[in-house]
Coordinates of C-alpha atoms in Angstrom, one line a residue:
X391 CA 5.2 17.0 -2.0
X392 CA 7.9 19.6 -2.0
X393 CA 9.6 21.5 -4.7
X394 CA 13.1 20.7 -5.9
X395 CA 14.9 22.4 -8.7
X396 CA 11.6 23.9 -9.9
X397 CA 9.8 20.5 -10.0
X398 CA 7.5 18.6 -7.7
X399 CA 9.5 16.2 -5.6
X400 CA 7.9 13.1 -4.1
X401 CA 9.2 12.5 -0.6
X402 CA 9.9 8.9 0.4
X403 CA 10.5 7.5 3.8
X404 CA 12.6 4.3 3.9
X405 CA 12.5 1.8 6.8
X406 CA 15.3 -0.8 6.6
X407 CA 17.6 -2.2 9.3
X408 CA 20.5 -3.5 7.1
X409 CA 22.9 -0.7 6.5
X410 CA 24.1 -1.7 3.1
X411 CA 20.6 -2.4 1.8
X412 CA 19.4 0.8 3.3
X413 CA 22.0 2.9 1.6
X414 CA 21.5 1.1 -1.7
X415 CA 17.7 1.7 -1.6
X416 CA 18.2 5.3 -0.5
X417 CA 20.6 6.0 -3.4
X418 CA 18.2 4.3 -5.8
X419 CA 15.2 6.3 -4.7
X420 CA 17.0 9.6 -4.8
X421 CA 18.3 8.8 -8.3
X422 CA 14.8 9.1 -9.7
X423 CA 14.5 12.7 -11.0
X424 CA 11.1 13.2 -9.3
X425 CA 11.8 11.5 -6.0
X426 CA 13.8 12.1 -2.9
X427 CA 14.5 9.9 0.1
X428 CA 13.9 12.4 2.8
X429 CA 13.5 10.1 5.8
X430 CA 15.7 7.0 6.5
X431 CA 14.9 4.8 9.5
X432 CA 17.0 1.9 10.8
X433 CA 14.2 0.4 13.0
X434 CA 10.4 0.5 13.5
X435 CA 11.0 2.6 16.6
X436 CA 12.8 5.2 14.6
X437 CA 10.0 5.1 12.0
X438 CA 7.3 5.7 14.6
X439 CA 9.2 8.7 15.8
X440 CA 10.4 10.2 12.6
X441 CA 7.8 9.6 10.0
X442 CA 4.9 11.4 11.7
X443 CA 7.3 14.4 12.1
X444 CA 8.6 14.3 8.5
X445 CA 5.2 13.5 6.8
X446 CA 6.6 11.9 3.7
X447 CA 4.3 11.2 0.7
X448 CA 4.9 7.5 0.8
X449 CA 6.7 4.9 3.0
X450 CA 8.7 1.9 1.9
X451 CA 8.7 -0.5 4.8
X452 CA 10.9 -3.6 5.3
X453 CA 8.9 -6.5 6.7
X454 CA 11.7 -8.0 8.9
X455 CA 13.0 -5.5 11.4
X456 CA 14.6 -6.1 14.8
X457 CA 12.4 -6.0 17.9
X458 CA 9.2 -4.6 16.4
X459 CA 8.4 -6.0 12.9
X460 CA 7.6 -3.9 9.9
X461 CA 4.1 -5.3 10.0
X462 CA 3.4 -4.1 13.5
X463 CA 5.1 -0.8 12.7
X464 CA 2.7 -0.4 9.7
X465 CA -0.3 -1.0 11.8
X466 CA 0.8 1.7 14.3
X467 CA 1.7 4.2 11.6
X468 CA -1.7 3.7 10.0
X469 CA -3.4 4.4 13.3
X470 CA -1.4 7.7 13.5
X471 CA -1.3 8.7 9.9
X472 CA -3.9 6.7 7.9
X473 CA -3.5 8.8 4.7
X474 CA 0.2 8.1 4.2
X475 CA 0.5 5.0 1.9
X476 CA 2.8 2.3 3.0
X477 CA 4.4 -0.2 0.6
X478 CA 6.0 -3.3 2.1
X479 CA 9.4 -4.5 0.8
X480 CA 10.5 -8.0 1.5
X481 CA 12.5 -10.9 0.0
X482 CA 9.7 -13.3 1.1
X483 CA 6.5 -14.2 -0.7
X484 CA 5.1 -16.5 2.0
X485 CA 1.4 -16.3 2.2
X486 CA 1.3 -15.9 6.0
X487 CA 3.6 -12.9 6.0
X488 CA 1.9 -11.4 3.0
X489 CA -1.6 -11.5 4.6
X490 CA -0.4 -10.3 7.9
X491 CA 1.1 -7.3 6.1
X492 CA -2.1 -6.6 4.2
X493 CA -4.1 -6.9 7.4
X494 CA -1.9 -4.4 9.1
X495 CA -3.1 -1.8 6.5
X496 CA -0.3 -2.0 3.9
X497 CA -1.2 -0.4 0.6
X498 CA 1.1 -2.5 -1.5
X499 CA 3.6 -5.4 -1.3
X500 CA 6.8 -5.6 -3.4
X501 CA 9.6 -8.1 -3.5
X502 CA 13.1 -6.6 -3.0
X503 CA 14.2 -7.9 -6.4
X504 CA 11.7 -5.5 -8.0
X505 CA 13.4 -3.7 -10.9
X506 CA 14.1 0.0 -10.4
X507 CA 11.7 1.1 -13.1
X508 CA 9.0 -1.1 -11.6
X509 CA 9.7 0.3 -8.1
X510 CA 9.2 3.9 -9.4
X511 CA 6.0 2.8 -11.2
X512 CA 4.7 1.2 -8.0
X513 CA 5.4 4.3 -5.9
X514 CA 3.5 6.4 -8.5
X515 CA 0.7 3.9 -8.5
X516 CA 0.2 3.9 -4.8
X517 CA 0.3 7.7 -4.7
X518 CA -2.5 7.7 -7.2
X519 CA -4.7 5.4 -5.1
X520 CA -3.5 2.1 -6.5
X521 CA -2.5 -1.1 -4.7
X522 CA 0.8 -2.2 -6.3
X523 CA 2.0 -5.7 -6.0
X524 CA 4.8 -7.7 -7.6
X525 CA 3.2 -10.2 -10.0
X526 CA 4.1 -13.2 -7.9
X527 CA 2.5 -11.5 -4.9
X528 CA -0.7 -10.7 -6.9
X529 CA -1.0 -14.4 -7.9
X530 CA -0.7 -15.5 -4.2
X531 CA -3.4 -13.0 -3.2
X532 CA -5.9 -13.9 -5.9
X533 CA -5.3 -17.6 -5.4
X534 CA -5.9 -17.3 -1.7
X535 CA -9.2 -15.4 -2.1
X536 CA -10.4 -17.8 -4.8
X537 CA -10.0 -20.7 -2.3
X538 CA -12.2 -19.0 0.2
X539 CA -15.8 -20.1 0.1
X540 CA -16.9 -16.6 1.3
X541 CA -16.2 -15.3 -2.2
X542 CA -19.5 -16.5 -3.5
X543 CA -21.3 -15.7 -0.2
X544 CA -24.5 -13.8 -1.2
X545 CA -24.1 -11.8 2.0
X546 CA -21.3 -9.9 0.2
X547 CA -23.9 -7.7 -1.5
X548 CA -22.7 -4.2 -2.3
X549 CA -25.0 -1.3 -3.1
X550 CA -24.9 0.1 -6.6
X551 CA -22.8 3.1 -5.3
X552 CA -20.5 0.9 -3.4
X553 CA -20.0 -1.3 -6.5
X554 CA -19.2 1.8 -8.5
X555 CA -16.7 2.9 -5.8
X556 CA -15.0 -0.5 -5.8
X557 CA -14.7 -0.6 -9.6
X558 CA -13.0 2.8 -9.6
X559 CA -10.7 1.6 -6.8
X560 CA -9.5 -1.3 -8.9
X561 CA -8.7 1.2 -11.6
X562 CA -6.3 3.0 -9.3
X563 CA -8.4 6.0 -8.6
X564 CA -7.6 8.0 -5.5
X565 CA -10.4 8.9 -3.0
X566 CA -10.6 12.4 -4.5
X567 CA -10.8 11.1 -8.1
X568 CA -13.5 8.7 -7.1
X569 CA -15.4 11.6 -5.4
X570 CA -15.0 13.8 -8.5
X571 CA -16.0 11.0 -10.9
X572 CA -19.2 10.1 -8.9
X573 CA -20.0 13.6 -7.9
X574 CA -19.9 12.9 -4.2
X575 CA -17.8 14.2 -1.3
X576 CA -14.6 12.6 -0.1
X577 CA -16.1 11.7 3.2
X578 CA -18.9 9.9 1.4
X579 CA -16.3 7.9 -0.5
X580 CA -14.6 7.0 2.7
X581 CA -17.9 5.9 4.1
X582 CA -18.5 3.7 1.1
X583 CA -15.0 2.2 1.4
X584 CA -15.6 1.4 5.1
X585 CA -18.8 -0.4 4.2
X586 CA -17.0 -2.3 1.4
X587 CA -14.3 -3.4 3.7
X588 CA -16.8 -4.5 6.3
X589 CA -18.9 -6.5 3.8
X590 CA -15.9 -8.1 2.2
X591 CA -14.2 -8.8 5.5
X592 CA -11.0 -7.0 4.4
X593 CA -8.9 -4.3 6.0
X594 CA -7.1 -2.5 3.2
X595 CA -7.5 -1.2 -0.4
X596 CA -5.2 -4.0 -1.6
X597 CA -7.3 -6.7 -0.1
X598 CA -10.5 -5.2 -1.5
X599 CA -9.0 -5.0 -5.0
X600 CA -7.8 -8.6 -4.7
X601 CA -11.2 -9.7 -3.5
X602 CA -12.9 -8.0 -6.4
X603 CA -10.5 -9.5 -8.9
X604 CA -11.1 -13.0 -7.4
X605 CA -14.8 -12.6 -7.6
X606 CA -14.5 -11.6 -11.3
X607 CA -12.2 -14.4 -12.1
X608 CA -14.3 -16.9 -10.1

């Protein structure tokens, strides 16, 4: 994060191909007193070139982009800069697109009709280690996981420490906060998360949280 007018400024990268929409979202993000849209990309190709150079604090990624999709772009960005959270923005809540986005490594998924206050809250949430989702999207995710027979599979057996890590993850703790709370190193937290993802057959924090919610509800 950078300093602006004596206060910490959260730097946001925006990836959106429609000019009017791009400008509207850019103005909205920069209107938040503690945010600044410092990187604006009109395509996935621009994003792959500009974002690793600008190193924003968070990325807002449109799903539907020309040529390379936002989903593929997210997967490539995560391979290059895994620690930069990426929140998908779309007008669609179709299950297939939703889960492709989550599998690509997206950290959150919001509908474009999200209210400004909710957008700001979601950006702060993902920066604190959360997995923000519009309520409609969250219902899709939970319903989908509840339908899967694997939810009650006894092979999904987490160790006590992995279970503690997952519970803190669902509360929105960042890796550092989890490490501090449990009195372990950040690398150990990352190792626990990797084991959790493997055992749950998921690929992102968002999926892990949804899986946990589904198990609790089921």
